Amino acid sequence: MLSVKEVSTKKGVRNFVKFPFKLYKQSPYWVPPIISEEMKIFDEATNPILKDAELKLFLAYRGSKVVGRIAAIINWIEVNTQNTRKMRFGWFDFIDDLEVSRALLAKVTEIGKQQNLAFIEGPVGFSNLDKVGVLTYGFDHIGTMVSWYNHPYYKTHLEALEFKVEKEYFEHKHAFKDIRIENYNRLESVIKKRYGLKELNFKKTQDMMQYADQMFDLFNESYSELSSFVKITDIQKDFMKKKFLNFIAPEYIKFVVNTDEKLVGFAVVMPSFAEALQKMKGKLIPFGLFHLIKAQKSKSVNFLLIGIHPEYQNKGVHAILFSEYHRSFKTKGITECRRTPELSDNKAIQKLWREFNPQLIKKRCTYKKVL
């Protein structure tokens, strides 16, 4: 007999986090999270976004066996400030049984109706910097630490339950050898002189952190027109600095400033930790940190974010960032660059990469249903 229960204990949260480890045990493409870090995401004491969001976790059981999970999320900033009456769901995993996926989504639907929300959409996280989307293409490519992986049947279940595609995301990769940097180097010189710009490179995290708040402010400005955007609050900035920026080698974060030292462009790159996380199997102790440290020398990198101030968009600022990364990547012997999920309608970001011979490797979608 199937039952769905709300998670109310630390043990329950651990079971919630660990369920995919069983579901994807045989998959060579799934990238597991670090269990202890994943649990912190669902704890208001460690994740400040929960001060502005409501979260309920549910597990589906057959007898005593966990067969599915889902997170029901309401981002109150999105609902009250942006008047987007969205009921979010995420961390959605289940066995290939329509009864299970239907029962889990029914719990989220029930909450959405109780709160008088207009529609349900997912899988998404709390904000724009969380994982997003059901994978619909590219199941034979390894995932990343910042994206969800899933079995092909997820799409079929959502369609059977009358969910419709709301947003589509693309992931591309390109070989370092395919980068033709000469034009960007020439453009870099011109743009610096024309607009009085300069690049900032860092060797110490503490030096980079002086500009971190400006970076998140610029993220809010440069991404505000996208259909999925929810502003990052000041308290979330502090969380992101500790969770992400402290984790990334400073030479992989590039800034461009004007003569007033105001940030006008940024990009954040991370070495691929996918294989290291697979070896760790969710555990930092005893050898997890060793695998993470070793992965810092990975020859594959992931572009996480790139943003240009609206006043400087279409003025070639990206040429400065690309030129700086090319120099760093050449020194480190990088062979492959991969972009994390980008909205398919974000034509501006796709245009930046068109000369790099990008290869589409994954597609993913969020799904929507009116409540």
Tab-separated table of C-alpha atoms in Angstrom:
chain	number	residue	atom	x	y	z
A	1	MET	CA	0.000	0.000	0.000
A	2	LEU	CA	1.276	3.454	-0.950
A	3	SER	CA	1.499	6.266	1.610
A	4	VAL	CA	2.959	9.780	1.470
A	5	LYS	CA	4.287	11.283	4.687
A	6	GLU	CA	5.649	14.714	5.514
A	7	VAL	CA	9.239	14.726	6.757
A	8	SER	CA	9.434	16.055	10.311
A	9	THR	CA	12.714	14.745	11.763
A	10	LYS	CA	16.427	14.973	11.007
A	11	LYS	CA	16.378	11.256	10.224
A	12	GLY	CA	13.573	11.894	7.761
A	13	VAL	CA	15.594	14.640	6.047
A	14	ARG	CA	18.515	12.243	5.756
A	15	ASN	CA	16.233	9.615	4.188
A	16	PHE	CA	14.951	12.297	1.811
A	17	VAL	CA	18.491	13.231	0.752
A	18	LYS	CA	19.663	9.622	0.430
A	19	PHE	CA	16.763	8.248	-1.639
A	20	PRO	CA	18.373	9.092	-5.039
A	21	PHE	CA	21.501	7.176	-4.005
A	22	LYS	CA	19.405	4.003	-4.307
A	23	LEU	CA	17.434	5.126	-7.349
A	24	TYR	CA	20.581	5.942	-9.360
A	25	LYS	CA	22.941	3.410	-7.843
A	26	GLN	CA	23.655	1.827	-11.229
A	27	SER	CA	23.853	5.075	-13.235
A	28	PRO	CA	27.283	6.189	-14.494
A	29	TYR	CA	25.850	9.672	-15.241
A	30	TRP	CA	24.218	10.683	-11.950
A	31	VAL	CA	26.319	12.993	-9.755
A	32	PRO	CA	25.508	12.619	-6.042
A	33	PRO	CA	25.442	15.578	-3.666
A	34	ILE	CA	27.448	15.753	-0.455
A	35	ILE	CA	24.891	14.436	2.044
A	36	SER	CA	25.812	16.755	4.916
A	37	GLU	CA	25.735	19.829	2.643
A	38	GLU	CA	22.460	18.806	1.020
A	39	MET	CA	20.803	18.458	4.418
A	40	LYS	CA	21.782	22.037	5.272
A	41	ILE	CA	19.701	23.269	2.340
A	42	PHE	CA	16.551	22.167	4.157
A	43	ASP	CA	17.500	23.667	7.532
A	44	GLU	CA	16.364	27.223	8.312
A	45	ALA	CA	19.304	27.609	10.675
A	46	THR	CA	21.766	27.198	7.781
A	47	ASN	CA	19.801	28.297	4.696
A	48	PRO	CA	18.612	31.922	5.021
A	49	ILE	CA	16.320	31.740	1.992
A	50	LEU	CA	13.935	29.767	4.205
A	51	LYS	CA	13.226	33.014	6.048
A	52	ASP	CA	11.416	34.151	2.891
A	53	ALA	CA	10.177	30.752	1.727
A	54	GLU	CA	7.947	27.967	2.968
A	55	LEU	CA	9.173	24.392	2.611
A	56	LYS	CA	7.620	20.987	3.151
A	57	LEU	CA	9.343	17.703	2.311
A	58	PHE	CA	7.435	14.522	1.519
A	59	LEU	CA	8.458	10.880	1.134
A	60	ALA	CA	6.385	8.206	-0.569
A	61	TYR	CA	6.455	4.712	0.979
A	62	ARG	CA	5.384	1.237	-0.030
A	63	GLY	CA	5.282	-0.406	3.307
A	64	SER	CA	8.537	0.694	4.931
A	65	LYS	CA	10.393	1.221	1.625
A	66	VAL	CA	10.923	4.746	0.270
A	67	VAL	CA	9.806	4.913	-3.376
A	68	GLY	CA	9.748	8.665	-4.043
A	69	ARG	CA	10.332	12.169	-2.713
A	70	ILE	CA	9.301	15.769	-3.409
A	71	ALA	CA	9.865	19.245	-1.946
A	72	ALA	CA	6.950	21.696	-1.887
A	73	ILE	CA	8.195	25.302	-1.954
A	74	ILE	CA	6.603	28.738	-1.833
A	75	ASN	CA	8.992	31.643	-2.417
A	76	TRP	CA	7.079	34.467	-0.735
A	77	ILE	CA	9.226	37.156	-2.376
A	78	GLU	CA	8.116	35.817	-5.727
A	79	VAL	CA	4.476	35.586	-4.652
A	80	ASN	CA	4.080	38.862	-2.741
A	81	THR	CA	6.605	41.204	-4.370
A	82	GLN	CA	6.474	40.012	-7.967
A	83	ASN	CA	2.833	38.908	-7.821
A	84	THR	CA	3.748	35.555	-9.366
A	85	ARG	CA	1.412	33.156	-7.598
A	86	LYS	CA	3.586	30.106	-8.160
A	87	MET	CA	3.684	26.883	-6.162
A	88	ARG	CA	7.123	25.383	-6.680
A	89	PHE	CA	8.185	21.762	-6.478
A	90	GLY	CA	11.702	20.343	-6.583
A	91	TRP	CA	13.922	17.476	-5.495
A	92	PHE	CA	11.392	15.296	-7.319
A	93	ASP	CA	12.483	11.661	-7.656
A	94	PHE	CA	10.457	8.482	-7.898
A	95	ILE	CA	10.397	4.921	-9.153
A	96	ASP	CA	8.739	4.231	-12.500
A	97	ASP	CA	5.235	4.005	-11.089
A	98	LEU	CA	2.593	6.585	-11.992
A	99	GLU	CA	0.779	6.048	-8.698
A	100	VAL	CA	3.873	7.305	-6.859
A	101	SER	CA	4.493	10.436	-8.938
A	102	ARG	CA	0.764	11.284	-8.887
A	103	ALA	CA	0.570	10.979	-5.085
A	104	LEU	CA	3.646	13.160	-4.543
A	105	LEU	CA	2.440	15.913	-6.856
A	106	ALA	CA	-0.998	15.749	-5.244
A	107	LYS	CA	0.575	16.848	-1.951
A	108	VAL	CA	2.143	19.888	-3.593
A	109	THR	CA	-1.099	20.691	-5.401
A	110	GLU	CA	-3.010	20.525	-2.124
A	111	ILE	CA	-0.682	23.087	-0.504
A	112	GLY	CA	-0.893	25.375	-3.526
A	113	LYS	CA	-4.686	25.380	-3.409
A	114	GLN	CA	-4.697	25.999	0.335
A	115	GLN	CA	-2.520	29.077	-0.241
A	116	ASN	CA	-4.713	30.248	-3.139
A	117	LEU	CA	-1.832	30.065	-5.623
A	118	ALA	CA	-2.431	30.046	-9.364
A	119	PHE	CA	-0.205	27.303	-10.699
A	120	ILE	CA	2.382	24.694	-9.851
A	121	GLU	CA	5.775	24.597	-11.591
A	122	GLY	CA	8.880	22.461	-11.295
A	123	PRO	CA	11.201	20.938	-10.736
A	124	VAL	CA	12.860	24.102	-9.447
A	125	GLY	CA	14.651	25.110	-6.281
A	126	PHE	CA	14.142	28.155	-4.074
A	127	SER	CA	15.740	30.678	-6.443
A	128	ASN	CA	17.622	31.216	-9.700
A	129	LEU	CA	20.843	29.834	-8.263
A	130	ASP	CA	19.349	26.421	-7.491
A	131	LYS	CA	19.079	23.364	-9.700
A	132	VAL	CA	16.313	23.370	-12.284
A	133	GLY	CA	14.416	21.201	-14.732
A	134	VAL	CA	13.633	17.635	-15.741
A	135	LEU	CA	16.236	16.244	-18.106
A	136	THR	CA	14.591	15.455	-21.472
A	137	TYR	CA	17.639	14.955	-23.706
A	138	GLY	CA	21.252	13.988	-23.097
A	139	PHE	CA	20.848	11.137	-20.632
A	140	ASP	CA	24.188	9.654	-21.703
A	141	HIS	CA	26.253	12.651	-20.533
A	142	ILE	CA	27.537	12.905	-16.987
A	143	GLY	CA	25.761	15.488	-14.874
A	144	THR	CA	27.256	18.346	-12.868
A	145	MET	CA	27.153	19.290	-9.202
A	146	VAL	CA	24.774	22.157	-10.024
A	147	SER	CA	22.166	20.241	-12.033
A	148	TRP	CA	19.720	17.406	-11.463
A	149	TYR	CA	19.872	14.121	-13.336
A	150	ASN	CA	16.857	11.874	-13.866
A	151	HIS	CA	15.651	8.779	-15.663
A	152	PRO	CA	13.905	9.241	-19.061
A	153	TYR	CA	10.507	8.219	-17.645
A	154	TYR	CA	10.143	11.434	-15.596
A	155	LYS	CA	8.998	13.364	-18.672
A	156	THR	CA	6.447	10.672	-19.497
A	157	HIS	CA	4.966	10.814	-15.994
A	158	LEU	CA	4.568	14.594	-16.003
A	159	GLU	CA	2.883	14.528	-19.395
A	160	ALA	CA	0.559	11.708	-18.279
A	161	LEU	CA	-0.423	13.876	-15.289
A	162	GLU	CA	-1.308	16.751	-17.673
A	163	PHE	CA	1.646	18.997	-16.912
A	164	LYS	CA	2.777	21.222	-19.795
A	165	VAL	CA	6.260	22.465	-20.630
A	166	GLU	CA	6.744	25.935	-19.150
A	167	LYS	CA	10.442	26.706	-19.739
A	168	GLU	CA	13.210	24.926	-21.612
A	169	TYR	CA	16.912	25.011	-20.777
A	170	PHE	CA	19.934	24.088	-22.883
A	171	GLU	CA	23.385	22.880	-21.861
A	172	HIS	CA	26.332	23.128	-24.255
A	173	LYS	CA	29.985	22.233	-24.245
A	174	HIS	CA	32.920	23.177	-26.435
A	175	ALA	CA	36.527	22.109	-26.717
A	176	PHE	CA	39.223	24.544	-25.652
A	177	LYS	CA	40.955	23.950	-28.981
A	178	ASP	CA	37.877	25.313	-30.787
A	179	ILE	CA	38.218	28.738	-29.191
A	180	ARG	CA	39.447	31.284	-31.708
A	181	ILE	CA	40.598	33.952	-29.298
A	182	GLU	CA	42.375	36.348	-31.690
A	183	ASN	CA	39.292	38.469	-32.455
A	184	TYR	CA	38.451	38.698	-28.752
A	185	ASN	CA	41.984	39.806	-27.910
A	186	ARG	CA	41.761	42.609	-30.454
A	187	LEU	CA	38.280	43.607	-29.273
A	188	GLU	CA	39.443	43.464	-25.650
A	189	SER	CA	42.059	46.164	-26.276
A	190	VAL	CA	39.577	48.425	-28.064
A	191	ILE	CA	36.845	48.068	-25.424
A	192	LYS	CA	39.209	48.799	-22.541
A	193	LYS	CA	40.340	52.046	-24.137
A	194	ARG	CA	36.904	53.124	-25.335
A	195	TYR	CA	35.093	52.701	-22.017
A	196	GLY	CA	37.938	52.961	-19.511
A	197	LEU	CA	37.595	49.379	-18.338
A	198	LYS	CA	40.030	46.973	-16.739
A	199	GLU	CA	40.004	43.347	-15.664
A	200	LEU	CA	40.415	42.127	-12.098
A	201	ASN	CA	42.131	38.816	-11.416
A	202	PHE	CA	42.633	37.324	-7.985
A	203	LYS	CA	44.990	34.954	-6.244
A	204	LYS	CA	43.377	35.225	-2.812
A	205	THR	CA	39.723	34.605	-1.987
A	206	GLN	CA	39.682	37.459	0.537
A	207	ASP	CA	40.668	39.948	-2.181
A	208	MET	CA	37.896	38.714	-4.469
A	209	MET	CA	35.316	38.885	-1.671
A	210	GLN	CA	35.609	42.691	-1.589
A	211	TYR	CA	33.619	42.711	-4.828
A	212	ALA	CA	31.228	39.839	-4.032
A	213	ASP	CA	28.258	41.997	-3.003
A	214	GLN	CA	28.668	44.073	-6.170
A	215	MET	CA	28.653	40.831	-8.157
A	216	PHE	CA	25.328	39.702	-6.704
A	217	ASP	CA	23.852	43.175	-7.232
A	218	LEU	CA	24.977	43.024	-10.839
A	219	PHE	CA	23.487	39.529	-11.128
A	220	ASN	CA	20.141	40.978	-10.028
A	221	GLU	CA	20.414	43.768	-12.603
A	222	SER	CA	21.616	41.728	-15.559
A	223	TYR	CA	19.196	38.809	-15.106
A	224	SER	CA	16.096	40.776	-14.077
A	225	GLU	CA	14.426	40.539	-17.497
A	226	LEU	CA	14.508	36.735	-17.639
A	227	SER	CA	11.180	34.981	-17.191
A	228	SER	CA	12.321	32.896	-14.204
A	229	PHE	CA	14.074	35.657	-12.252
A	230	VAL	CA	13.705	36.104	-8.484
A	231	LYS	CA	15.915	38.731	-6.821
A	232	ILE	CA	18.682	37.602	-4.446
A	233	THR	CA	18.292	39.286	-1.047
A	234	ASP	CA	21.110	40.647	1.104
A	235	ILE	CA	20.881	37.764	3.567
A	236	GLN	CA	21.091	35.277	0.692
A	237	LYS	CA	24.225	37.019	-0.596
A	238	ASP	CA	26.056	36.145	2.614
A	239	PHE	CA	24.924	32.536	2.309
A	240	MET	CA	26.061	32.311	-1.312
A	241	LYS	CA	29.456	33.792	-0.473
A	242	LYS	CA	30.062	31.113	2.130
A	243	LYS	CA	28.542	28.218	0.184
A	244	PHE	CA	29.858	28.893	-3.324
A	245	LEU	CA	32.487	31.615	-3.560
A	246	ASN	CA	34.610	30.173	-0.757
A	247	PHE	CA	34.524	26.872	-2.613
A	248	ILE	CA	35.821	28.234	-5.944
A	249	ALA	CA	39.473	28.962	-6.642
A	250	PRO	CA	39.772	32.783	-6.939
A	251	GLU	CA	41.502	32.591	-10.329
A	252	TYR	CA	38.258	31.155	-11.738
A	253	ILE	CA	36.302	34.319	-10.899
A	254	LYS	CA	36.815	37.279	-13.246
A	255	PHE	CA	35.575	40.848	-12.835
A	256	VAL	CA	35.586	43.903	-15.092
A	257	VAL	CA	35.374	47.382	-13.545
A	258	ASN	CA	35.170	50.932	-14.880
A	259	THR	CA	37.230	53.966	-13.858
A	260	ASP	CA	35.061	54.400	-10.737
A	261	GLU	CA	35.880	50.821	-9.693
A	262	LYS	CA	32.240	49.909	-10.288
A	263	LEU	CA	31.661	46.347	-11.424
A	264	VAL	CA	30.302	46.177	-14.979
A	265	GLY	CA	30.915	42.511	-15.805
A	266	PHE	CA	31.635	39.212	-14.087
A	267	ALA	CA	31.936	35.507	-14.762
A	268	VAL	CA	32.221	32.512	-12.458
A	269	VAL	CA	33.736	29.187	-13.495
A	270	MET	CA	34.219	25.996	-11.524
A	271	PRO	CA	36.358	22.927	-12.221
A	272	SER	CA	34.278	19.832	-12.897
A	273	PHE	CA	33.709	18.032	-9.602
A	274	ALA	CA	31.405	15.412	-11.148
A	275	GLU	CA	33.761	12.447	-11.073
A	276	ALA	CA	35.085	13.401	-7.633
A	277	LEU	CA	31.539	13.484	-6.239
A	278	GLN	CA	30.821	10.083	-7.757
A	279	LYS	CA	33.865	8.658	-5.987
A	280	MET	CA	32.863	10.303	-2.711
A	281	LYS	CA	29.387	8.696	-2.719
A	282	GLY	CA	28.012	11.573	-0.696
A	283	LYS	CA	30.595	11.496	2.099
A	284	LEU	CA	33.275	14.034	2.999
A	285	ILE	CA	34.931	11.662	5.473
A	286	PRO	CA	37.339	9.927	5.260
A	287	PHE	CA	38.485	10.568	1.657
A	288	GLY	CA	35.961	13.056	0.263
A	289	LEU	CA	38.072	16.155	0.780
A	290	PHE	CA	40.980	14.436	-0.961
A	291	HIS	CA	38.829	13.831	-4.055
A	292	LEU	CA	37.591	17.441	-4.047
A	293	ILE	CA	41.098	18.862	-3.743
A	294	LYS	CA	42.313	16.615	-6.541
A	295	ALA	CA	39.385	17.722	-8.743
A	296	GLN	CA	40.599	21.341	-8.531
A	297	LYS	CA	43.091	20.283	-11.206
A	298	SER	CA	40.372	18.936	-13.526
A	299	LYS	CA	40.909	19.703	-17.215
A	300	SER	CA	37.175	20.255	-17.630
A	301	VAL	CA	35.447	23.400	-16.326
A	302	ASN	CA	31.841	24.549	-15.942
A	303	PHE	CA	30.740	28.118	-16.653
A	304	LEU	CA	28.266	28.859	-13.862
A	305	LEU	CA	27.405	32.527	-14.335
A	306	ILE	CA	28.199	35.441	-16.588
A	307	GLY	CA	26.655	38.890	-16.246
A	308	ILE	CA	27.095	42.277	-17.898
A	309	HIS	CA	25.633	45.535	-16.576
A	310	PRO	CA	22.664	46.637	-18.757
A	311	GLU	CA	24.473	49.882	-19.686
A	312	TYR	CA	27.403	47.872	-21.065
A	313	GLN	CA	25.565	45.050	-22.812
A	314	ASN	CA	26.283	44.682	-26.548
A	315	LYS	CA	29.482	46.710	-26.103
A	316	GLY	CA	31.965	43.837	-26.148
A	317	VAL	CA	32.695	43.549	-22.414
A	318	HIS	CA	32.505	39.751	-22.750
A	319	ALA	CA	35.678	39.917	-24.872
A	320	ILE	CA	37.628	41.007	-21.789
A	321	LEU	CA	36.250	38.124	-19.729
A	322	PHE	CA	36.804	35.531	-22.466
A	323	SER	CA	40.354	36.723	-23.096
A	324	GLU	CA	41.209	36.498	-19.391
A	325	TYR	CA	39.749	33.015	-19.093
A	326	HIS	CA	41.592	31.869	-22.208
A	327	ARG	CA	44.891	32.898	-20.623
A	328	SER	CA	44.050	31.117	-17.375
A	329	PHE	CA	42.785	27.977	-19.115
A	330	LYS	CA	45.818	27.783	-21.359
A	331	THR	CA	48.099	27.907	-18.316
A	332	LYS	CA	46.093	25.177	-16.567
A	333	GLY	CA	45.808	22.943	-19.633
A	334	ILE	CA	42.000	23.006	-19.747
A	335	THR	CA	40.599	20.865	-22.573
A	336	GLU	CA	36.804	21.209	-22.245
A	337	CYS	CA	34.383	23.964	-21.252
A	338	ARG	CA	30.774	23.290	-20.329
A	339	ARG	CA	27.911	25.696	-19.729
A	340	THR	CA	25.362	24.975	-17.052
A	341	PRO	CA	21.597	25.263	-17.876
A	342	GLU	CA	20.583	28.422	-19.763
A	343	LEU	CA	17.057	29.408	-20.709
A	344	SER	CA	16.395	28.557	-24.336
A	345	ASP	CA	14.942	32.047	-24.880
A	346	ASN	CA	18.074	33.751	-23.526
A	347	LYS	CA	19.339	34.600	-27.001
A	348	ALA	CA	21.848	37.145	-25.701
A	349	ILE	CA	23.864	34.561	-23.771
A	350	GLN	CA	23.720	32.078	-26.653
A	351	LYS	CA	25.022	34.733	-29.023
A	352	LEU	CA	28.142	35.185	-26.879
A	353	TRP	CA	29.266	31.606	-27.520
A	354	ARG	CA	28.316	31.074	-31.156
A	355	GLU	CA	31.893	31.296	-32.469
A	356	PHE	CA	33.155	28.555	-30.105
A	357	ASN	CA	31.594	25.638	-31.997
A	358	PRO	CA	29.224	24.803	-29.113
A	359	GLN	CA	27.653	21.341	-28.986
A	360	LEU	CA	24.212	20.878	-27.460
A	361	ILE	CA	24.514	18.027	-24.959
A	362	LYS	CA	21.452	18.344	-22.723
A	363	LYS	CA	17.938	19.760	-22.686
A	364	ARG	CA	15.735	20.103	-19.651
A	365	CYS	CA	12.332	21.592	-18.937
A	366	THR	CA	10.202	22.816	-16.106
A	367	TYR	CA	6.556	21.750	-16.193
A	368	LYS	CA	3.472	23.727	-15.213
A	369	LYS	CA	-0.120	22.969	-14.284
A	370	VAL	CA	-2.885	25.400	-13.388
A	371	LEU	CA	-4.299	24.866	-9.904
